[in-house]
Short mmCIF file of C-alpha atoms and ligand atoms in Angstrom, two decimals:
data_model
loop_
_atom_site.label_atom_id
_atom_site.label_comp_id
_atom_site.label_asym_id
_atom_site.label_seq_id
_atom_site.Cartn_x
_atom_site.Cartn_y
_atom_site.Cartn_z
CA UNK A 22 -0.09 0.00 -0.07
CA UNK A 23 1.36 3.51 -0.58
CA UNK A 24 0.23 6.68 0.80
CA UNK A 25 0.39 10.06 -1.26
CA UNK A 26 -0.28 13.42 -1.33
CA UNK A 27 -0.54 15.12 -4.55
CA UNK A 28 -3.09 14.33 -7.03
CA UNK A 29 -0.59 13.84 -9.69
CA UNK A 30 0.77 10.39 -7.57
CA UNK A 31 -3.13 9.68 -7.23
CA UNK A 32 -3.27 10.01 -11.17
CA UNK A 33 -0.54 8.14 -12.20
CA UNK A 34 -0.72 5.51 -9.76
CA UNK A 35 -5.30 5.04 -10.36
CA UNK A 36 -4.06 5.42 -14.78
CA UNK A 37 -2.13 2.56 -14.05
CA UNK A 38 -4.77 0.54 -12.55
CA UNK A 39 -6.85 1.42 -15.46
CA UNK A 40 -4.42 0.40 -18.45
CA UNK A 41 -4.56 -2.69 -16.20
CA UNK A 42 -7.75 -3.21 -16.53
CA UNK A 43 -8.62 -2.92 -12.87
CA UNK A 44 -11.84 -1.20 -11.73
CA UNK A 45 -11.08 1.33 -8.65
CA UNK A 46 -12.89 1.43 -5.64
CA UNK A 47 -12.77 4.64 -3.34
CA UNK A 48 -13.49 5.49 0.60
CA UNK A 49 -13.69 9.06 1.32
CA UNK A 50 -12.82 9.89 5.10
CA UNK A 51 -11.47 12.33 7.24
CA UNK A 52 -9.35 9.54 8.93
CA UNK A 53 -9.55 8.51 12.63
CA UNK A 54 -10.53 5.46 11.28
CA UNK A 55 -12.67 3.18 13.19
CA UNK A 56 -14.66 -0.11 12.57
CA UNK A 57 -16.99 1.83 10.39
CA UNK A 58 -14.59 3.37 8.08
CA UNK A 59 -13.41 -0.48 8.11
CA UNK A 60 -16.47 -1.68 6.76
CA UNK A 61 -16.32 0.15 3.86
CA UNK A 62 -13.25 -0.33 2.93
CA UNK A 63 -13.47 -3.99 3.18
CA UNK A 64 -16.68 -3.55 0.88
CA UNK A 65 -14.67 -2.04 -1.21
CA UNK A 66 -11.47 -4.84 -1.84
CA UNK A 67 -14.64 -7.37 -1.89
CA UNK A 68 -16.27 -5.43 -5.33
CA UNK A 69 -13.47 -3.70 -6.94
CA UNK A 70 -9.57 -4.56 -7.77
CA UNK A 71 -7.74 -1.77 -6.15
CA UNK A 72 -9.12 0.11 -3.54
CA UNK A 73 -8.25 3.91 -2.79
CA UNK A 74 -8.97 5.56 0.61
CA UNK A 75 -8.85 9.59 0.90
CA UNK A 76 -7.91 10.10 4.69
CA UNK A 77 -9.28 14.40 4.29
CA UNK A 78 -10.42 16.53 6.98
CA UNK A 79 -11.98 18.94 4.91
CA UNK A 80 -11.85 22.79 5.97
CA UNK A 81 -14.62 23.52 3.50
CA UNK A 82 -17.36 21.25 5.65
CA UNK A 83 -16.49 22.48 8.94
CA UNK A 84 -18.54 26.20 10.02
CA UNK A 85 -16.11 29.27 11.62
CA UNK A 86 -17.07 27.32 15.44
CA UNK A 87 -16.42 23.77 14.78
CA UNK A 88 -14.17 21.09 15.82
CA UNK A 89 -11.75 21.60 12.40
CA UNK A 90 -8.71 21.90 14.72
CA UNK A 91 -9.38 19.70 17.50
CA UNK A 92 -10.41 17.41 14.83
CA UNK A 93 -8.65 14.10 16.19
CA UNK A 94 -5.99 12.90 13.36
CA UNK A 95 -3.40 9.86 13.69
CA UNK A 96 -1.95 8.72 10.41
CA UNK A 97 -0.08 6.10 11.57
CA UNK A 98 -2.58 4.04 13.01
CA UNK A 99 -5.09 4.68 10.02
CA UNK A 100 -2.37 3.53 7.43
CA UNK A 101 -1.98 0.35 9.29
CA UNK A 102 -6.17 -0.01 9.47
CA UNK A 103 -6.23 0.61 5.31
CA UNK A 104 -3.07 -1.97 4.81
CA UNK A 105 -5.37 -5.05 6.70
CA UNK A 106 -8.57 -4.22 5.54
CA UNK A 107 -6.54 -4.37 2.25
CA UNK A 108 -6.67 -0.86 0.37
CA UNK A 109 -3.54 -0.37 -1.98
CA UNK A 110 -3.67 3.35 -2.03
CA UNK A 111 -4.25 6.15 0.76
CA UNK A 112 -4.45 9.90 -0.49
CA UNK A 113 -3.54 12.48 2.51
CA UNK A 114 -3.30 15.86 0.86
CA UNK A 115 -2.88 19.07 2.76
CA UNK A 116 -5.62 22.04 2.69
CA UNK A 117 -3.54 23.93 -0.32
CA UNK A 118 -2.87 20.84 -2.16
CA UNK A 119 -7.14 20.42 -2.54
CA UNK A 120 -7.97 24.38 -2.40
CA UNK A 121 -5.00 26.50 -4.18
CA UNK A 122 -5.37 30.59 -3.67
CA UNK A 123 -7.48 30.80 -6.55
CA UNK A 124 -9.76 28.49 -6.06
CA UNK A 125 -13.51 29.71 -6.79
CA UNK A 126 -15.90 27.00 -7.85
CA UNK A 127 -18.24 24.99 -5.29
CA UNK A 128 -20.89 22.29 -6.35
CA UNK A 129 -23.96 23.65 -3.85
CA UNK A 130 -27.21 21.59 -3.68
CA UNK A 131 -30.70 23.75 -3.78
CA UNK A 132 -33.05 20.83 -1.65
CA UNK A 133 -31.90 18.29 0.42
CA UNK A 134 -29.38 20.58 2.18
CA UNK A 135 -32.24 22.65 3.86
CA UNK A 136 -32.80 20.39 6.57
CA UNK A 137 -31.52 18.15 9.72
CA UNK A 138 -28.06 19.12 9.24
CA UNK A 139 -28.42 21.19 6.86
CA UNK A 140 -29.87 23.80 9.19
CA UNK A 141 -27.47 23.86 12.25
CA UNK A 142 -24.43 23.86 9.58
CA UNK A 143 -25.25 25.59 7.21
CA UNK A 144 -22.00 25.56 5.35
CA UNK A 145 -21.88 21.86 5.39
CA UNK A 146 -22.89 20.53 2.31
CA UNK A 147 -21.24 22.72 -0.08
CA UNK A 148 -17.83 22.11 2.01
CA UNK A 149 -18.95 17.88 1.15
CA UNK A 150 -20.07 17.85 -2.49
CA UNK A 151 -17.39 19.99 -3.72
CA UNK A 152 -14.69 17.76 -1.87
CA UNK A 153 -16.62 14.83 -2.94
CA UNK A 154 -17.06 16.01 -6.37
CA UNK A 155 -13.19 16.80 -6.23
CA UNK A 156 -12.16 13.46 -5.45
CA UNK A 157 -14.04 11.74 -7.40
CA UNK A 158 -12.72 13.81 -10.24
CA UNK A 159 -9.42 12.43 -9.02
CA UNK A 160 -10.12 9.20 -7.93
CA UNK A 161 -12.08 8.21 -11.06
CA UNK A 162 -13.64 5.56 -8.64
CA UNK A 163 -16.11 2.89 -11.00
CA UNK A 164 -17.61 2.96 -6.43
CA UNK A 165 -17.47 4.91 -3.82
CA UNK A 166 -18.84 3.43 -0.27
CA UNK A 167 -20.54 6.27 2.17
CA UNK A 168 -21.76 5.08 5.61
CA UNK A 169 -25.81 5.42 6.24
CA UNK A 170 -24.21 6.66 9.38
CA UNK A 171 -24.38 10.00 7.88
CA UNK A 172 -28.21 9.52 6.01
CA UNK A 173 -28.31 12.93 4.83
CA UNK A 174 -24.94 12.69 2.91
CA UNK A 175 -25.49 9.90 1.59
CA UNK A 176 -28.89 11.01 -0.15
CA UNK A 177 -26.72 14.03 -0.48
CA UNK A 178 -24.19 12.53 -2.85
CA UNK A 179 -26.56 9.94 -4.50
CA UNK A 180 -28.51 13.13 -6.16
CA UNK A 181 -25.22 14.85 -6.98
CA UNK A 182 -24.04 12.44 -8.64
CA UNK A 183 -27.22 11.64 -10.55
CA UNK A 184 -28.29 15.29 -11.31
CA UNK A 185 -24.86 15.68 -12.36
CA UNK A 186 -24.14 12.73 -14.50
CA UNK A 187 -20.84 11.86 -12.87
CA UNK A 188 -19.86 7.95 -13.73
CA UNK A 189 -19.88 5.48 -10.93
CA UNK A 190 -21.58 4.03 -8.51
CA UNK A 191 -22.50 5.03 -5.10
CA UNK A 192 -22.64 2.05 -2.94
CA UNK A 193 -24.52 3.44 1.10
CA UNK A 194 -23.10 0.97 3.90
CA UNK A 195 -24.58 0.05 7.60
CA UNK A 196 -24.58 1.76 10.67
CA UNK A 197 -21.50 -0.21 12.68
CA UNK A 198 -22.13 0.15 16.11
CA UNK A 199 -20.52 0.09 19.76
CA UNK A 200 -21.08 -2.97 22.01
CA UNK A 201 -23.80 -0.77 23.61
CA UNK A 202 -25.18 0.44 21.03
CA UNK A 203 -23.46 3.83 20.26
CA UNK A 204 -22.92 4.23 16.70
CA UNK A 205 -19.03 4.57 16.25
CA UNK A 206 -17.84 7.76 15.41
CA UNK A 207 -14.20 9.93 15.56
CA UNK A 208 -15.93 12.22 17.25
CA UNK A 209 -16.96 9.80 20.04
CA UNK A 210 -13.09 10.90 21.23
CA UNK A 211 -14.33 14.20 22.89
CA UNK A 212 -16.67 12.25 25.23
CA UNK A 213 -15.37 12.56 28.70
CA UNK A 214 -16.18 9.34 31.14
CA UNK A 215 -19.56 10.54 32.05
CA UNK A 216 -20.82 11.87 28.44
CA UNK A 217 -19.78 8.37 27.08
CA UNK A 218 -21.91 6.25 29.19
CA UNK A 219 -25.04 9.41 28.80
CA UNK A 220 -24.13 8.75 24.67
CA UNK A 221 -25.62 5.13 24.66
CA UNK A 222 -29.28 7.40 25.11
CA UNK A 223 -28.96 8.12 21.12
CA UNK A 224 -28.98 4.61 20.62
CA UNK A 225 -31.35 4.01 22.95
CA UNK A 226 -33.99 5.99 21.17
CA UNK A 227 -33.37 5.34 17.67
CA UNK A 228 -33.82 1.19 18.65
CA UNK A 229 -37.03 2.44 20.40
CA UNK A 230 -38.07 4.61 17.50
CA UNK A 231 -37.42 2.28 15.43
CA UNK A 232 -39.53 -0.68 17.52
CA UNK A 233 -42.27 1.79 17.63
CA UNK A 234 -42.63 2.38 14.14
CA UNK A 235 -42.53 -1.67 13.46
CA UNK A 236 -45.19 -2.60 16.41
CA UNK A 237 -47.36 -0.36 14.11
CA UNK A 238 -46.95 3.57 14.94
CA UNK A 239 -47.69 5.93 12.28
CA UNK A 240 -47.69 9.05 13.76
CA UNK A 241 -44.53 10.72 13.65
CA UNK A 242 -45.20 13.25 15.65
CA UNK A 243 -46.18 10.46 18.62
CA UNK A 244 -42.64 8.29 17.36
CA UNK A 245 -40.41 11.94 18.05
CA UNK A 246 -42.43 13.18 21.02
CA UNK A 247 -40.98 9.81 22.67
CA UNK A 248 -37.78 9.69 21.46
CA UNK A 249 -37.18 13.03 22.39
CA UNK A 250 -38.51 12.44 26.58
CA UNK A 251 -35.67 9.61 26.24
CA UNK A 252 -33.18 11.71 25.23
CA UNK A 253 -33.89 14.20 27.81
CA UNK A 254 -34.04 12.14 30.24
CA UNK A 255 -30.43 11.91 30.75
CA UNK A 256 -28.44 15.68 32.30
CA UNK A 257 -25.68 16.19 29.85
CA UNK A 258 -27.56 16.13 26.29
CA UNK A 259 -29.03 18.83 24.40
CA UNK A 260 -31.25 18.01 21.20
CA UNK A 261 -30.12 19.92 18.22
CA UNK A 262 -32.90 17.68 16.52
CA UNK A 263 -35.27 14.84 16.26
CA UNK A 264 -36.90 14.52 12.58
CA UNK A 265 -38.49 11.87 10.83
CA UNK A 266 -38.39 12.47 6.99
CA UNK A 267 -39.33 11.45 3.50
CA UNK A 268 -36.03 9.82 2.68
CA UNK A 269 -35.46 10.94 -1.42
CA UNK A 270 -36.59 14.52 -0.41
CA UNK A 271 -35.68 15.11 3.48
CA UNK A 272 -38.64 16.64 4.18
CA UNK A 273 -40.35 15.96 7.58
CA UNK A 274 -44.14 13.89 7.38
CA UNK A 275 -47.23 13.80 9.45
CA UNK A 276 -47.97 9.75 8.32
CA UNK A 277 -44.80 7.35 8.70
CA UNK A 278 -45.39 6.11 4.90
CA UNK A 279 -42.81 4.85 2.19
CA UNK A 280 -39.32 5.48 2.32
CA UNK A 281 -38.38 6.97 5.62
CA UNK A 282 -35.60 8.35 7.66
CA UNK A 283 -35.43 9.51 10.93
CA UNK A 284 -32.87 10.77 11.93
CA UNK A 285 -31.28 12.64 15.38
CA UNK A 286 -28.25 15.05 16.22
CA UNK A 287 -27.37 15.72 19.74
CA UNK A 288 -24.88 17.14 22.03
CA UNK A 289 -23.41 15.65 24.73
CA UNK A 290 -22.03 16.98 27.64
CA UNK A 291 -21.02 20.52 25.76
CA UNK A 292 -17.82 18.13 24.13
CA UNK A 293 -19.39 16.78 20.96
CA UNK A 294 -22.15 16.73 18.42
CA UNK A 295 -23.25 13.00 17.45
CA UNK A 296 -25.76 11.98 14.88
CA UNK A 297 -27.78 8.62 14.65
CA UNK A 298 -30.38 7.79 12.77
CA UNK A 299 -32.43 4.89 11.19
CA UNK A 300 -33.85 4.00 7.79
CA UNK A 301 -37.22 1.80 7.01
CA UNK A 302 -39.83 1.31 4.41
CA UNK A 303 -43.12 1.26 5.75
CA UNK A 304 -46.04 -0.26 2.85
CA UNK A 305 -48.89 -0.57 4.89
P1 AMP B 243 -16.33 10.52 8.36
O1 AMP B 243 -14.32 9.94 8.17
O2 AMP B 243 -16.46 10.89 9.67
O3 AMP B 243 -16.23 11.77 7.16
O4 AMP B 243 -16.74 9.65 7.82
C1 AMP B 243 -15.80 8.86 6.40
C2 AMP B 243 -17.18 7.75 5.97
O5 AMP B 243 -17.37 6.70 6.92
C3 AMP B 243 -18.87 8.17 5.83
O6 AMP B 243 -19.32 7.52 4.10
C4 AMP B 243 -19.31 7.65 7.06
O7 AMP B 243 -20.73 7.92 6.87
C5 AMP B 243 -17.98 6.36 6.95
N1 AMP B 243 -18.87 6.04 8.49
C6 AMP B 243 -18.30 7.42 10.00
N2 AMP B 243 -18.59 6.08 10.20
C7 AMP B 243 -19.71 5.21 10.52
C8 AMP B 243 -20.67 3.86 11.19
N3 AMP B 243 -20.41 3.85 12.22
N4 AMP B 243 -20.89 2.71 10.65
C9 AMP B 243 -20.88 3.09 9.22
N5 AMP B 243 -20.06 4.33 8.58
C10 AMP B 243 -19.55 4.93 9.11
#
């Protein structure tokens, strides 16, 4: 496995693979990799001849008061995980390699991003769409892998690929969780011991909301209210949102029907803003 930091080096490597007829899988990440990322890489290795992992904490997707500077980084450990999972190349650029002084082109979206995380993180999805578009142009993958953990991001990227006729397949992968249910996240490292204990309430509320719908509840407000009560039952949580939306439009729904996404964002202990969700198809 190689680690490179320039666009030219990625292009050289990938062009050689393509000349040899190899298919290319791609996993974009911000690093500090865990089993969630690993599951994406392993899926990509299964389905492609060669896999690129990008590790880039993208400044453009962070708001001015967010955690860009403190975002955890550990390239050595990440490289070990990528190599063991079977990746062939890590692309680890400096911000200057991605955004030179004159940079002024963006990919923006009007619709799916005006909800959920897009409301509390107004510049986030413009940054995500722009960097993912750039990375796709650099790596030219046949398939790219995204976690359902970031369900809105997955929907946004799928929509962008469709809208802009990008020639690759987007593959969603299930949420990987800690033993107690908490969705794995690089940001979990921000949590103190007490906050970590309380953070399990996110996944508990997700499992409870899902069970309510499985048991026949179709009133979105009732599910949301029960989930909020559960999250508020511990002291260190502050809810950003608990929403049930149509997964294709990200618009709130009153009656649970069709392809739905129930998504939550909760600040825990003032230390980390964590997200979780479930998706379901309801056909009755
Ligand atoms: P990040 O490094 O947080 O930008 O995540 C990179 C990719 O890994 C995104 O597609 C995430 O959705 C995915 N991912 C992060 N955490 C998990 C998880 N717990 N389970 C599955 N995928 C995940």
